[in-house]
Coordinates of C-alpha atoms and ligand atoms in Angstrom, one line a residue:
M1 CA 147.0 193.4 211.0
R2 CA 147.4 195.0 214.4
L3 CA 150.0 193.6 216.3
S4 CA 148.3 193.7 219.6
R5 CA 145.6 191.7 218.4
F6 CA 148.2 188.8 216.9
H7 CA 150.4 186.2 218.7
L8 CA 153.8 187.4 218.2
A9 CA 155.5 184.9 220.1
T10 CA 159.4 186.2 219.5
L11 CA 162.2 184.4 221.9
K12 CA 165.1 186.1 223.4
E13 CA 167.1 183.1 224.1
V14 CA 168.5 181.0 221.6
P15 CA 166.9 177.4 221.7
A16 CA 169.6 175.2 223.0
D17 CA 169.0 172.1 220.8
A18 CA 168.4 174.0 217.4
E19 CA 171.6 173.3 215.4
I20 CA 171.0 175.6 212.2
V21 CA 170.2 179.1 211.7
S22 CA 166.8 178.4 209.9
H23 CA 165.8 176.2 212.9
R24 CA 166.9 178.5 215.6
L25 CA 165.4 181.8 214.0
M26 CA 162.0 179.8 213.0
L27 CA 161.6 179.1 216.9
R28 CA 162.9 182.7 217.8
A29 CA 160.6 184.7 215.7
G30 CA 157.6 182.2 217.0
M31 CA 156.9 180.5 213.3
I32 CA 156.9 177.2 214.7
R33 CA 156.5 175.1 218.1
K34 CA 157.6 171.6 218.6
L35 CA 155.3 169.0 219.3
A36 CA 157.4 165.6 219.1
A37 CA 160.7 164.6 217.2
G38 CA 159.9 165.8 213.9
I39 CA 156.4 167.1 214.4
Y40 CA 155.7 170.7 214.8
T41 CA 152.9 173.2 215.2
W42 CA 152.7 176.2 212.9
L43 CA 152.0 179.5 214.9
P44 CA 150.0 182.1 213.0
L45 CA 153.2 184.0 212.0
G46 CA 154.7 180.6 210.6
L47 CA 151.6 179.8 208.7
R48 CA 151.5 183.2 206.8
V49 CA 154.6 182.4 205.2
L50 CA 153.9 178.7 204.7
R51 CA 150.5 179.7 202.9
K52 CA 152.2 182.4 200.5
V53 CA 154.5 179.8 199.5
E54 CA 151.6 177.2 199.0
A55 CA 149.8 180.0 197.1
I56 CA 152.7 180.7 194.7
V57 CA 153.0 176.8 194.1
R58 CA 149.3 176.5 193.5
D59 CA 148.8 179.4 190.9
E60 CA 151.8 178.1 189.0
M61 CA 150.8 174.6 189.0
N62 CA 147.5 175.7 188.0
R63 CA 149.0 177.9 185.0
A64 CA 151.0 174.8 184.0
G65 CA 147.7 173.2 183.5
A66 CA 147.6 170.7 186.4
L67 CA 144.2 169.8 188.2
E68 CA 144.2 170.0 192.0
V69 CA 143.0 167.0 193.8
L70 CA 143.3 166.1 197.6
A71 CA 143.7 162.7 198.3
S72 CA 143.7 161.4 202.0
M73 CA 146.8 160.8 204.1
V74 CA 145.5 157.3 205.4
V75 CA 146.0 155.1 202.8
P76 CA 145.0 151.2 202.7
A77 CA 148.0 149.2 202.7
E78 CA 146.6 146.8 199.6
L79 CA 147.6 149.4 197.4
W80 CA 151.2 149.5 198.9
Q81 CA 151.3 145.9 198.4
E82 CA 150.0 145.6 195.0
S83 CA 153.0 148.0 194.2
G84 CA 155.3 146.1 195.9
R85 CA 156.8 148.9 198.1
Y86 CA 154.8 147.8 201.4
N87 CA 158.1 145.9 202.3
K88 CA 160.6 147.6 200.2
Y89 CA 159.8 151.3 201.7
G90 CA 161.0 150.1 205.2
P91 CA 160.7 151.7 208.4
E92 CA 159.9 155.0 207.1
L93 CA 156.5 153.6 206.2
L94 CA 154.1 154.3 209.2
R95 CA 151.9 151.5 209.2
L96 CA 148.7 151.4 211.2
K97 CA 145.4 149.2 211.9
D98 CA 142.0 150.5 212.1
R99 CA 139.3 149.0 214.6
H100 CA 138.5 146.3 212.3
Q101 CA 142.5 145.1 212.4
R102 CA 142.7 146.2 208.3
D103 CA 146.3 147.5 207.6
F104 CA 146.8 151.1 206.5
V105 CA 149.7 153.5 206.2
L106 CA 150.3 156.9 206.4
G107 CA 151.3 158.1 202.9
P108 CA 154.7 159.3 202.6
T109 CA 154.3 159.9 199.1
H110 CA 151.0 159.2 196.7
E111 CA 152.0 157.4 193.4
E112 CA 149.9 154.5 194.4
V113 CA 146.9 156.5 195.2
I114 CA 146.8 158.7 192.3
T115 CA 147.7 155.8 189.9
D116 CA 144.6 153.9 191.5
L117 CA 142.5 157.2 191.1
V118 CA 143.7 157.1 187.3
R119 CA 142.7 153.3 186.7
R120 CA 139.3 153.8 188.1
D121 CA 138.6 156.9 186.3
I122 CA 140.7 157.1 183.0
R123 CA 139.4 154.7 180.3
S124 CA 140.2 156.5 177.2
Y125 CA 143.1 158.0 175.6
R126 CA 141.2 161.0 174.9
Q127 CA 141.6 161.6 178.3
L128 CA 145.1 161.7 178.7
P129 CA 147.6 163.6 179.3
I130 CA 146.7 164.3 182.4
N131 CA 148.4 165.6 185.6
F132 CA 147.0 165.6 189.1
Y133 CA 148.5 167.7 191.8
Q134 CA 147.8 168.1 195.5
I135 CA 149.1 170.2 198.4
Q136 CA 149.1 167.6 201.2
T137 CA 150.5 166.5 204.7
K138 CA 152.9 163.9 204.2
F139 CA 154.5 161.4 207.0
R140 CA 158.0 159.8 207.0
D141 CA 159.2 158.3 209.8
E142 CA 162.6 159.5 209.1
I143 CA 165.4 158.1 211.3
R144 CA 166.9 161.2 212.1
P145 CA 164.2 164.1 212.2
R146 CA 166.6 167.1 212.7
F147 CA 166.9 170.6 211.7
G148 CA 163.3 171.6 212.4
V149 CA 160.9 171.5 209.4
M150 CA 164.0 170.6 207.3
R151 CA 163.7 167.0 207.9
G152 CA 160.7 166.7 209.7
R153 CA 158.4 163.4 210.1
E154 CA 155.2 165.3 209.2
F155 CA 155.7 167.8 206.4
L156 CA 153.7 169.5 203.6
M157 CA 154.3 168.6 200.0
K158 CA 153.3 169.3 196.7
D159 CA 153.1 166.1 194.8
S160 CA 151.9 165.6 191.4
Y161 CA 151.6 162.9 189.0
S162 CA 151.2 162.9 185.3
F163 CA 149.8 160.2 182.7
H164 CA 150.5 160.0 179.2
L165 CA 150.5 157.9 176.3
D166 CA 154.2 157.5 175.1
A167 CA 157.2 158.9 176.3
D168 CA 157.3 161.7 174.0
D169 CA 154.5 163.1 175.4
L170 CA 156.1 162.4 179.4
E171 CA 159.2 164.2 178.2
R172 CA 157.1 167.1 177.2
E173 CA 155.2 167.4 180.5
Y174 CA 158.5 166.8 182.5
Q175 CA 160.0 170.0 180.5
N176 CA 156.7 171.7 181.5
M177 CA 157.0 171.2 185.1
R178 CA 160.9 171.7 184.9
E179 CA 159.9 175.3 183.7
T180 CA 157.2 175.5 186.3
Y181 CA 159.3 174.6 189.1
K182 CA 162.1 177.3 187.9
R183 CA 159.0 179.8 187.9
I184 CA 158.0 178.6 191.6
F185 CA 161.4 179.1 193.1
T186 CA 162.1 182.1 191.2
R187 CA 158.7 183.5 192.6
V188 CA 159.5 182.6 195.9
G189 CA 162.8 184.6 195.7
V190 CA 165.4 181.8 196.6
D191 CA 168.9 181.2 194.5
F192 CA 168.5 177.4 193.0
R193 CA 170.2 174.7 191.0
I194 CA 169.0 172.3 189.0
V195 CA 171.1 168.6 189.4
K196 CA 170.8 165.4 187.8
A197 CA 169.5 163.3 190.5
D198 CA 169.3 159.5 191.4
T199 CA 165.4 157.9 191.3
G200 CA 165.8 156.5 194.9
A201 CA 162.7 154.8 196.5
I202 CA 160.4 156.5 193.9
G203 CA 161.8 154.5 191.3
G204 CA 162.1 155.2 187.5
D205 CA 164.5 156.4 184.9
R206 CA 165.3 160.1 184.6
S207 CA 165.4 162.3 187.4
E208 CA 166.5 166.0 188.6
E209 CA 166.4 167.8 191.7
F210 CA 166.1 171.5 192.5
Q211 CA 168.5 172.4 195.2
V212 CA 168.9 175.7 197.4
L213 CA 172.6 176.3 197.9
A214 CA 173.3 176.3 201.4
Q215 CA 176.3 175.3 203.8
S216 CA 174.0 173.7 205.8
G217 CA 172.4 171.6 203.2
E218 CA 172.4 168.0 203.7
D219 CA 173.0 167.1 200.1
Q220 CA 176.5 167.1 198.4
L221 CA 176.5 168.3 195.1
A222 CA 178.9 168.3 192.1
V223 CA 179.5 171.2 190.0
S224 CA 181.3 172.1 187.0
D225 CA 183.2 175.2 187.4
T226 CA 182.9 176.3 183.7
S227 CA 179.7 174.6 182.2
D228 CA 176.3 174.1 183.9
Y229 CA 176.8 170.6 184.7
A230 CA 175.6 170.0 188.0
A231 CA 174.7 166.5 189.6
N232 CA 174.1 165.1 192.9
I233 CA 177.3 163.5 194.4
E234 CA 175.2 160.2 194.5
V235 CA 174.9 160.5 190.7
A236 CA 177.7 162.4 189.5
E237 CA 179.8 160.1 187.1
T238 CA 183.5 159.7 187.5
G239 CA 185.1 158.3 184.3
P240 CA 187.8 156.0 183.7
A241 CA 191.3 157.2 184.8
A242 CA 194.3 157.6 182.9
A243 CA 195.9 153.8 182.0
R244 CA 197.8 152.1 184.6
A245 CA 201.6 152.6 185.1
A246 CA 203.7 149.9 184.7
A247 CA 204.9 147.8 188.0
K248 CA 208.1 148.8 189.3
S249 CA 208.4 147.5 192.8
T250 CA 208.4 144.0 194.2
L251 CA 205.5 142.8 196.6
A252 CA 206.6 142.9 200.1
K253 CA 204.5 142.1 203.2
V254 CA 204.9 144.8 206.1
A255 CA 203.8 144.6 209.9
T256 CA 200.9 147.0 210.6
P257 CA 200.0 145.7 214.1
T258 CA 197.2 148.4 214.9
Q259 CA 196.8 149.9 211.6
K260 CA 193.6 149.2 210.2
T261 CA 192.5 152.3 208.2
C262 CA 194.1 153.2 204.8
E263 CA 194.9 156.7 206.8
E264 CA 196.6 154.6 209.5
V265 CA 198.9 152.6 207.3
A266 CA 199.8 155.6 204.9
A267 CA 200.7 157.5 208.2
L268 CA 202.9 154.6 209.4
L269 CA 204.5 154.1 206.0
D270 CA 205.0 157.8 205.2
I271 CA 203.1 157.2 201.8
P272 CA 200.3 159.3 199.7
L273 CA 197.0 158.0 200.8
A274 CA 196.2 157.9 196.9
T275 CA 198.7 154.9 196.6
T276 CA 196.5 152.9 199.2
L277 CA 193.7 150.6 198.3
K278 CA 190.9 149.7 200.4
L279 CA 188.1 146.8 200.0
I280 CA 184.8 147.1 201.0
V281 CA 182.8 143.9 201.2
V282 CA 179.2 143.7 200.4
K283 CA 176.6 140.9 199.7
A284 CA 176.3 140.0 196.0
S285 CA 173.2 140.1 194.2
E286 CA 170.8 137.0 194.2
G287 CA 172.4 134.1 192.2
D288 CA 175.7 135.6 192.1
G289 CA 177.5 134.0 194.9
D290 CA 177.3 135.3 198.6
L291 CA 179.8 138.4 198.5
V292 CA 181.6 141.0 196.3
A293 CA 184.5 142.9 197.3
L294 CA 184.7 146.6 195.9
A295 CA 187.8 148.2 195.4
V296 CA 188.3 151.8 196.0
R297 CA 191.3 154.0 196.5
G298 CA 192.3 154.9 200.1
D299 CA 191.8 158.6 199.6
H300 CA 188.6 158.3 197.9
T301 CA 184.8 157.0 199.4
L302 CA 182.7 154.4 198.2
N303 CA 179.4 155.6 196.5
A304 CA 176.4 153.4 197.9
V305 CA 174.1 154.4 195.1
K306 CA 176.4 153.7 192.3
A307 CA 177.4 150.4 194.0
A308 CA 173.8 149.3 194.4
K309 CA 173.0 150.0 190.8
H310 CA 175.9 147.2 189.8
P311 CA 174.4 144.3 188.5
R312 CA 176.4 142.1 190.7
V313 CA 175.7 143.9 194.0
A314 CA 172.5 143.7 196.0
S315 CA 170.3 146.6 196.1
P316 CA 170.0 148.4 198.4
M317 CA 173.8 148.0 199.2
T318 CA 174.5 146.0 202.2
L319 CA 177.7 145.4 203.9
A320 CA 178.8 142.2 204.7
T321 CA 179.2 141.2 208.5
E322 CA 182.2 140.7 210.2
A323 CA 181.6 136.9 210.6
E324 CA 180.7 136.9 207.0
I325 CA 184.3 138.6 205.8
R326 CA 186.1 136.4 208.2
G327 CA 184.7 133.4 206.6
A328 CA 185.7 134.9 203.0
F329 CA 189.0 136.1 203.7
G330 CA 190.1 134.3 206.8
C331 CA 191.0 137.3 208.5
E332 CA 189.5 140.3 210.1
P333 CA 188.4 143.5 208.5
G334 CA 191.1 146.1 208.6
F335 CA 193.7 144.0 206.8
L336 CA 191.8 142.9 203.5
G337 CA 193.1 143.2 200.1
P338 CA 192.6 141.8 196.4
V339 CA 196.0 139.6 196.4
G340 CA 194.9 135.9 196.8
A341 CA 191.1 137.0 197.6
K342 CA 188.7 134.2 196.9
I343 CA 185.7 136.4 196.0
P344 CA 184.9 138.7 192.7
V345 CA 186.6 141.9 193.2
I346 CA 185.1 145.1 191.5
A347 CA 187.2 147.9 191.3
D348 CA 186.4 151.8 191.1
Y349 CA 188.1 152.9 187.7
A350 CA 190.8 155.1 189.9
A351 CA 191.5 151.9 192.0
D352 CA 192.2 149.8 188.9
A353 CA 194.6 152.3 187.4
L354 CA 196.8 152.1 190.5
A355 CA 200.4 150.4 190.2
D356 CA 202.6 149.5 193.2
F357 CA 200.1 150.5 195.8
V358 CA 199.6 149.1 199.2
C359 CA 196.7 147.0 200.3
G360 CA 195.8 144.6 203.3
A361 CA 197.5 141.1 203.2
N362 CA 194.5 139.3 204.2
E363 CA 196.2 138.3 207.4
A364 CA 195.7 140.0 210.7
G365 CA 198.5 142.7 211.3
F366 CA 199.8 142.9 208.0
H367 CA 199.7 145.0 204.9
L368 CA 201.3 144.7 201.5
T369 CA 203.5 147.2 199.3
G370 CA 204.4 147.2 195.7
A371 CA 201.1 145.5 194.9
N372 CA 200.0 145.4 191.3
W373 CA 196.9 144.0 189.3
V374 CA 197.4 141.3 186.7
R375 CA 200.9 140.4 188.3
D376 CA 199.7 140.0 192.2
A377 CA 196.1 140.3 192.2
A378 CA 193.8 139.1 189.4
A379 CA 192.4 141.8 186.7
P380 CA 189.6 143.0 188.4
A381 CA 186.1 144.0 186.7
T382 CA 186.1 147.8 186.8
A383 CA 183.1 150.2 187.5
D384 CA 182.4 153.9 188.4
L385 CA 181.9 153.3 192.5
R386 CA 183.3 156.3 194.1
N387 CA 182.1 159.7 194.7
A388 CA 183.5 162.6 192.8
V389 CA 186.1 164.8 194.7
E390 CA 186.9 168.4 194.3
G391 CA 189.1 168.9 190.9
D392 CA 187.7 165.8 189.1
A393 CA 187.3 166.2 185.4
S394 CA 183.6 167.4 184.8
P395 CA 181.6 164.2 183.2
D396 CA 180.7 166.5 180.5
G397 CA 184.3 167.2 179.3
H398 CA 184.1 171.0 180.3
G399 CA 186.2 172.2 183.3
K400 CA 186.7 170.8 186.7
L401 CA 184.4 169.6 189.6
R402 CA 183.8 171.9 192.6
L403 CA 181.8 170.1 195.5
V404 CA 179.0 172.5 197.3
R405 CA 176.2 171.9 199.4
G406 CA 172.2 172.0 198.8
I407 CA 169.1 171.8 200.5
E408 CA 166.7 169.6 198.1
V409 CA 163.2 171.5 197.8
G410 CA 161.7 169.7 195.1
Q411 CA 162.5 166.7 192.6
I412 CA 161.0 165.7 189.1
F413 CA 160.8 162.1 188.0
Q414 CA 160.3 160.1 184.9
N415 CA 158.8 157.0 186.6
G416 CA 157.9 155.6 183.0
P417 CA 155.5 152.5 183.6
L418 CA 156.4 151.5 186.7
Y419 CA 153.3 152.1 188.7
T420 CA 150.7 151.6 185.9
K421 CA 152.0 148.4 185.1
A422 CA 152.2 147.4 188.6
L423 CA 148.6 148.4 189.3
G424 CA 147.4 147.3 186.0
V425 CA 146.4 150.5 184.4
T426 CA 145.1 150.3 181.1
V427 CA 143.6 152.8 178.6
L428 CA 141.9 152.1 175.2
D429 CA 144.1 153.7 172.3
E430 CA 142.6 155.1 168.9
A431 CA 142.3 151.6 167.7
G432 CA 140.5 150.3 170.6
K433 CA 143.4 148.2 171.8
E434 CA 144.7 148.4 175.5
L435 CA 147.8 150.3 176.2
T436 CA 149.6 151.0 179.5
P437 CA 150.1 154.7 180.3
T438 CA 153.6 156.1 181.0
A439 CA 153.9 158.6 183.9
G440 CA 156.0 161.2 185.7
C441 CA 156.1 162.4 189.2
Y442 CA 157.1 165.9 190.6
G443 CA 157.4 167.1 194.5
I444 CA 158.1 170.4 196.1
G445 CA 158.9 170.1 200.0
V446 CA 156.8 173.3 200.9
T447 CA 157.7 173.5 204.6
R448 CA 160.9 172.6 203.6
T449 CA 161.2 175.3 201.2
V450 CA 160.4 177.9 204.1
A451 CA 163.2 176.8 206.2
A452 CA 165.5 176.7 203.2
V453 CA 164.6 180.4 202.2
I454 CA 165.7 181.4 205.8
E455 CA 169.0 179.5 205.3
Q456 CA 169.8 182.0 202.4
C457 CA 168.4 185.2 203.6
H458 CA 169.2 186.0 207.3
D459 CA 171.7 188.3 208.9
D460 CA 172.6 188.8 212.5
A461 CA 169.2 190.6 213.5
G462 CA 167.3 187.5 212.2
I463 CA 165.1 186.5 208.9
V464 CA 165.6 188.8 205.7
W465 CA 162.2 187.6 203.8
P466 CA 161.9 188.1 200.2
D467 CA 158.9 190.2 199.5
A468 CA 157.1 187.6 197.9
I469 CA 156.6 185.2 201.0
A470 CA 157.0 187.7 204.0
P471 CA 154.5 187.2 206.8
W472 CA 154.0 191.1 205.9
R473 CA 155.4 193.3 203.4
V474 CA 155.4 196.4 205.4
A475 CA 155.5 196.9 209.3
I476 CA 154.5 200.2 210.7
C477 CA 156.0 200.8 213.7
M478 CA 154.1 203.4 216.1
I479 CA 156.3 205.6 218.5
N480 CA 153.9 207.3 220.8
P481 CA 154.7 207.1 224.4
K482 CA 152.3 210.1 225.3
N483 CA 149.4 208.3 223.2
D484 CA 149.1 211.3 221.2
A485 CA 145.6 211.3 219.1
K486 CA 147.6 212.7 216.0
V487 CA 150.2 209.8 216.0
N488 CA 147.7 207.4 216.4
A489 CA 145.7 208.7 213.6
A490 CA 148.1 209.1 211.2
A491 CA 149.5 205.5 211.7
D492 CA 145.6 204.2 211.5
S493 CA 145.4 206.1 208.1
L494 CA 148.7 204.9 206.6
Y495 CA 148.0 201.3 207.9
A496 CA 144.1 201.7 206.3
E497 CA 145.7 203.2 202.9
L498 CA 148.4 200.4 202.3
T499 CA 145.8 197.8 203.2
A500 CA 143.3 199.3 200.7
R501 CA 146.1 199.2 198.1
G502 CA 146.7 195.5 198.7
I503 CA 149.9 195.7 200.5
D504 CA 150.0 193.6 203.1
T505 CA 150.9 195.3 206.3
A506 CA 151.4 194.9 210.0
L507 CA 150.5 197.7 212.2
D508 CA 153.1 197.5 215.5
D509 CA 150.8 199.3 218.2
R510 CA 151.9 197.4 220.9
G511 CA 153.4 200.1 222.9
L512 CA 156.9 198.8 223.0
R513 CA 159.9 200.6 223.5
P514 CA 161.4 201.4 220.1
G515 CA 164.4 199.0 220.5
A516 CA 162.6 196.2 221.5
M517 CA 160.0 196.7 218.7
F518 CA 162.7 197.2 216.2
A519 CA 164.4 194.0 217.5
D520 CA 160.9 192.1 217.0
I521 CA 160.4 193.3 213.5
E522 CA 164.0 192.5 212.5
L523 CA 163.8 189.2 213.9
I524 CA 160.7 188.0 211.7
G525 CA 162.2 189.7 208.8
I526 CA 159.6 192.3 207.6
P527 CA 161.1 193.6 204.5
H528 CA 159.9 197.3 204.8
R529 CA 159.9 199.2 208.0
I530 CA 158.1 202.6 208.7
V531 CA 158.1 204.7 211.7
V532 CA 155.4 206.9 212.6
S533 CA 156.4 209.2 215.3
E534 CA 155.3 212.7 216.8
R535 CA 158.7 213.9 215.2
G536 CA 158.3 212.6 212.0
L537 CA 154.8 214.0 211.6
A538 CA 156.1 217.4 212.5
A539 CA 158.7 217.3 209.7
G540 CA 156.1 215.9 207.5
T541 CA 157.7 212.6 206.6
F542 CA 158.2 209.0 207.5
E543 CA 161.2 207.2 208.6
Y544 CA 161.5 204.3 206.3
R545 CA 164.2 201.5 206.3
A546 CA 164.5 198.5 204.1
R547 CA 165.3 195.0 206.1
G548 CA 169.0 194.3 205.4
E549 CA 170.1 198.1 205.2
T550 CA 171.5 200.3 207.6
E551 CA 170.2 203.6 207.0
N552 CA 167.1 205.4 207.5
R553 CA 165.4 207.5 204.7
Q554 CA 163.1 210.3 205.5
L555 CA 160.2 209.9 202.9
N556 CA 157.2 212.0 202.5
H557 CA 153.9 210.3 202.0
E558 CA 154.0 210.5 197.9
Q559 CA 157.6 208.8 198.0
L560 CA 156.7 206.3 200.5
L561 CA 153.6 205.0 198.4
E562 CA 156.0 205.1 195.4
L563 CA 158.5 203.1 197.0
L564 CA 156.3 200.4 198.1
A565 CA 154.2 199.9 194.7
Ligands
ATP601 P1 165.6 163.6 200.9 O1 166.6 163.0 200.0 O2 165.9 164.9 201.6 O3 165.0 162.5 202.1 P2 163.5 162.9 199.4 O4 164.3 162.6 197.8 O5 163.3 161.5 200.1 O6 164.2 163.7 200.2 P3 161.0 163.2 197.5 O7 160.2 161.8 197.7 O8 161.6 163.6 196.3 O9 162.2 163.4 198.8 O10 159.9 164.4 198.0 C1 159.8 165.4 197.5 C2 160.1 166.6 198.3 O11 159.7 166.6 200.0 C3 161.8 166.8 198.7 O12 162.4 167.4 197.7 C4 161.9 167.7 199.7 O13 162.0 169.0 199.3 C5 160.7 167.4 200.6 N1 160.8 166.1 201.8 C6 161.0 165.2 201.6 N2 161.5 164.5 202.9 C7 161.0 165.3 203.8 C8 161.1 165.8 205.1 N3 161.6 164.6 205.8 N4 161.0 166.9 205.7 C9 160.5 168.2 204.7 N5 160.8 168.1 203.6 C10 161.1 166.5 203.3
MG602 MG1 163.8 163.6 196.4

């Protein structure tokens, strides 16, 4: 590509509303432009990168034996009603009507559509297993679109869905996809971790996420410092703590007139936060009374994903209203405790292990000190309800947990027969008997992957693309203020030669001053820069610099080709 004919739309100023580096650099490099909240236009430069990621994904999916399809983004609402997700998915699902007032949704994911395809097209066990994939636009009406394409409302996803006769075959394909994803992200050139994950809105029983480690990541991950244990904090287990100590103190009521949080009470009484206990009141699951109180140590935080999985807690976890709390405790939130509580209490293991703790007195303006389970408050049911913290024992028994941040670029699930059952998919087995296939689904955020790579690969001057997804691998920068025909010819001939060798090359023939030209080429992250100038030609060399290095190298023609090959 000759840059004089390209729309290279770099910006000097740092966009004010872009909070993270990838968003800033994608705008500054001229990769994307915002159209509306969470909705972007990909400019020619950005699209070159997006298409390269897409090509790697497609190549590896094909190699893995998956079959490409392309479904519509607009999906009849009936399919979502059939699966039961039309109401369950909530306001992230964009609903629309056609001119006949028929209901449609914009697909945020395509389990229903592909399961319906299988219902219509697959009749016999001989046609299984099968794995359909697509690289297609998804729409999720995210409550807080942010960080550019990292959390957009419209984005490109590779989604695939596999169907099997039995669980063993699903497990085989799940491993096939896991290996495929490893190859994809390795080829893209990004540093990633595979972590245990919650199955969330997709549903099912086994799942892992592919996470790009980056400070700006929205996901918190717990990783062992000695083993390969790694889990999203949503599912990182915290085990039963050491046995509870014997009670030593007597129960006493203390005035805490304005102190409502554990932090405030601990500061007032000058005690460690870890000796306080808080109650979080949530709605109970249907048919189990109205409310349940969840007890967590003051220095710990409640894990809503774990809580929602508890059989006595409504899913998704829903906090009780202030009126409901007053009704159950006869007191305002901020002064609640298990002593005398009239609703069931479920304690996190670490909260259950407390002795002589401090908690609310169920009376506005007062807390209790020296409280003890059994003696003062009924022994609670126990469960793993909290978020893991730095230094917790790793659940696999090896080492301690560290907390790191990650960007979820992919997730794989074993849904089991969840959707095939809901949509009534059956195939005939060898004996001619009807059988419900079991299924897996596998997603990659193609647009998010582009942003995630930038979070990991950048410096003060701009993006530092890995070769595999750079908009061009090589930039030839022409310095020719006198418009010397020899310099023009040398740059043209090198450009033609590299292009002929299949090396994706940009020729910067825009006639900019060297400083401005180099700044652009660094900003847009081209891995290899070659300068063609009158001086170099006289010496028979090209000036070469790798992106991310600070030294130039003078190479002759042969050395240059060798290096780029
Ligand atoms: P998140 O937890 O980040 O909201 P998710 O778990 O809901 O994502 P999946 O349903 O697993 O997402 O979708 C598959 C992939 O699509 C994700 O791994 C992610 O890379 C990408 N993705 C999901 N939501 C968005 C979004 N709003 N913008 C860009 N990419 C997204
Ligand atoms: Mg996910």
